[in-house]
Amino acid sequence: MKNYIQKHPWKVIEQGFHKDENKITESLCSIGNGKMGMRGNFEESYSGESLQGSYYAGIYYPDKTKVGWWKNGYPEYFAKVLNGCNWSGLKIMIGDCELDLNKAEIKSFTRELDMMNGLLSRNCIITLPNGAEVEITSQRFCSMHQDEIAALEYSFTVNNFKGKIFIDSYLDFDIENEDSNYDEKFWNESKVLNEEEIIYNQAVTKKTGFELGLAAKSVCKKDSAEIQASNIVIATKYISTQYELEIQSGTNFQINKFIGVSSSFYHQHGELKANAIKLAKEASSTGYDLLKSNHEHCWQDKWNISDIEIDGDVGAQQGIRFNIFHLNQTYTGQDARLNIGPKGFTGEKYGGSTYWDTEAYCLPFYLSTANQKVAKNLLIYRHNHLNKAIENASKLGFKDGAALYPMVTINGEECHNEWEITFEEIHRNGAIAYAIFDYIRYTGDDKYLAEHGLDVLIAIARFWAQRVNYSEAKKKYVILGVTGPNEYENNVNNNWYTNYIAVWCLKYCIDALKHVKADDANRFKEILSNNQFDEKETENWNEIIKHIHLPKSEELGIYLQQDNFLDKDQSPVSELRGEDLPLNQKWSWDRILRSVYIKQADVLQGLYFFEEDFSHAEIKRNFEYYEPRTVHESSLSPCVHVILACLIGMEDKAYEMYLRTSRLDLDDYNNDTEDGLHITSMAGTWMSIVKGFGGMRIKENKLYFNPSLPKNWEKLSFRINFRDSLVNIKITSTEISLKNESNNNLQISIVDQSINLNPNEIKVYNL
Ligand code: BGC
């Protein structure tokens, strides 16, 4: 755990350069706008530890699978989001010394991410080995207003030096993914040119043929007077505008770089160059300040709906804003072809692909803080991949339209390649069905079933019906050889969570069939025929529902994570030595698999999803059994624990888990923030507050709150977007106030009271 980031309600501040943590700070200071993003790297060259990373939505490379031993059914490739053109780069030579913080004496340094306005800035004063003192200020952003534009302003004053300096303002495509399986570069050069003082660099991905073109217009001023470029430098996959000057001590330079980005994911191949150049030109004539204020306004609009205020705990406040900020810049929901990679635009791990994280953790955030269309696009994404999911299942031997959605995907094809996950972590199918339920419960848009939802539910139900088998010994249906959400056990039989969600999917699909049949008979017929579905299929489903095996210990009063869970040594985590943790970095894999230690919520994940099926006493017993055996080595774990702990009145545990989820990256809890941020778990942090401390649920088509604030919080405030209405909620330890900020009447429940809120009305209730 680290503690060097300063606590501030709106900012992430690194005061003094923490060289050893540079990759962590680069991850923390990432910026983006849903279409592109980049890590918080320095603009000038840096020879120390760094992951230079710029990522562009939708562009990936199918890197040939690398495994120790090939198994039939493995995907051919692991899709990777590509590290692409570095547009922020500046190479600066002062005399014979390159400006490089790794080789300079640093006199003062501040790197700052302004989350309110989406700006990354830096101020520092350094001395180079040749004695020149350089004072740098920089700022940049990826525009939220025009998402194919980015801009930077870099200013430096050179003291104690007289002589020649060079500034190279470049676009570099000679980039390699850090996680490339065969140390291969994924980009081929396609066009590098210079047109009317604008440099343009376009490259094409190997195999997939995606083209990406960036144009840059640099404007350089010396002591406030604009100067002309002296040269255009062209090298392999590289182009720069170069300025070469003789200077006196005390000279100041300011460089603005205006970037236009154009990719074949959004534009016709032949149009990229013209589009990118036009954007860069327009951006430079708009000017940095206006571009920036347009960008800031967009952020204000986002914060107006999605901000959460916590009074009395600056660490918790910074934590939640940090999470909301990164969620908003990762996914804006305008394009159903995009999704939310676990690292967003902040790193390469997990390939930038889609996991069950989206449905299980991210959907509620976008449902409550954005237009309904945003969450719907996440569902449509999976509907668009349905045929691929059916193909995936058929590769594994399933038939008749059964679908197994991939564990990891970028285009619908499975690309995870560890057998215990690819073939066995099948519970992901359940989360995809659950998201349809969750979306409809929240929005009331039950037409979605007839539109797209039912197709997906039928295919998923068919998968479960084929994946179970009847055990003569148990006289029950069983699901053998699976990995549950807890990846620290593989190939187990009857993972409770998987079995529970499997039959839930069957039941939900039966309900959905009935609903669409009653609501829209013609469309129903069409769906049956498109899916070659005979309603008789549900007879078998009903048998499975009735006779599913759900492992349980009557003695302990808990659901068993899997049939043999109690055979394990049950010592809790508190009996481990500090040096054993994190297990995934300290223990051999076989030792982990045999142990009782749980990576992330598993039985508890099911109790969270299906809370209404269980009594609080049951939830408490399971929580008290499993939490002490959970190491939370998945970032997705603590948030579920917060929500359940609040429900069963374990306030201290809830708060402990909240800090762990909300400051996971800021404090580098799991020692892995340098790889990128845990974007999908950030949505879990949001849920911890709204569903945990706010106790928000949807009950009978209404918003419901049952709050319980941590002791040290004076006030918690947030807004919820619910069915075209915006509600402003303020909670203290003694009261909850609700303001209807919309033009509709709203029915809301608070604990056991039902209230009506007229437009603009405020009501306050004692807790
Ligand atoms: C978790 C999975 C998750 C993945 C991506 C893993 O560590 O165990 O549940 O889908 O990370 O976030």
mmCIF file of C-alpha atoms and ligand atoms in Angstrom, residues 342 350 355-357 407 425 485 487 599-600 633-636 680, ligand 1:
data_model
loop_
_atom_site.group_PDB
_atom_site.id
_atom_site.type_symbol
_atom_site.label_atom_id
_atom_site.label_comp_id
_atom_site.label_asym_id
_atom_site.label_seq_id
_atom_site.Cartn_x
_atom_site.Cartn_y
_atom_site.Cartn_z
ATOM 1 C CA PRO A 342 -11.060 -3.511 -17.041
ATOM 2 C CA TYR A 350 -6.644 -7.534 -19.889
ATOM 3 C CA TYR A 355 -15.505 -9.086 -19.293
ATOM 4 C CA TRP A 356 -18.561 -9.958 -17.207
ATOM 5 C CA ASP A 357 -17.465 -6.919 -15.182
ATOM 6 C CA MET A 407 -15.043 -14.560 -20.798
ATOM 7 C CA GLU A 425 -15.912 -19.784 -15.808
ATOM 8 C CA PRO A 485 -16.313 -16.023 -9.559
ATOM 9 C CA GLU A 487 -10.849 -17.980 -9.449
ATOM 10 C CA LYS A 599 -10.271 -14.275 -4.261
ATOM 11 C CA GLN A 600 -13.553 -12.390 -4.555
ATOM 12 C CA GLU A 633 -7.384 -10.098 -4.473
ATOM 13 C CA SER A 634 -9.803 -9.169 -7.197
ATOM 14 C CA SER A 635 -10.652 -5.501 -7.269
ATOM 15 C CA LEU A 636 -14.270 -6.557 -7.805
ATOM 16 C CA THR A 680 -14.567 -1.813 -13.911
HETATM 17 C C1 BGC B 1 -11.414 -11.351 -11.788
HETATM 18 C C2 BGC B 1 -12.534 -11.529 -12.792
HETATM 19 C C3 BGC B 1 -12.602 -10.298 -13.652
HETATM 20 C C4 BGC B 1 -11.260 -9.976 -14.277
HETATM 21 C C5 BGC B 1 -11.250 -8.661 -15.022
HETATM 22 C C6 BGC B 1 -10.114 -11.069 -12.515
HETATM 23 O O1 BGC B 1 -9.088 -10.861 -11.605
HETATM 24 O O2 BGC B 1 -11.263 -12.511 -11.012
HETATM 25 O O3 BGC B 1 -13.757 -11.711 -12.121
HETATM 26 O O4 BGC B 1 -13.550 -10.490 -14.648
HETATM 27 O O5 BGC B 1 -10.278 -9.885 -13.271
HETATM 28 O O6 BGC B 1 -11.552 -7.603 -14.153
#
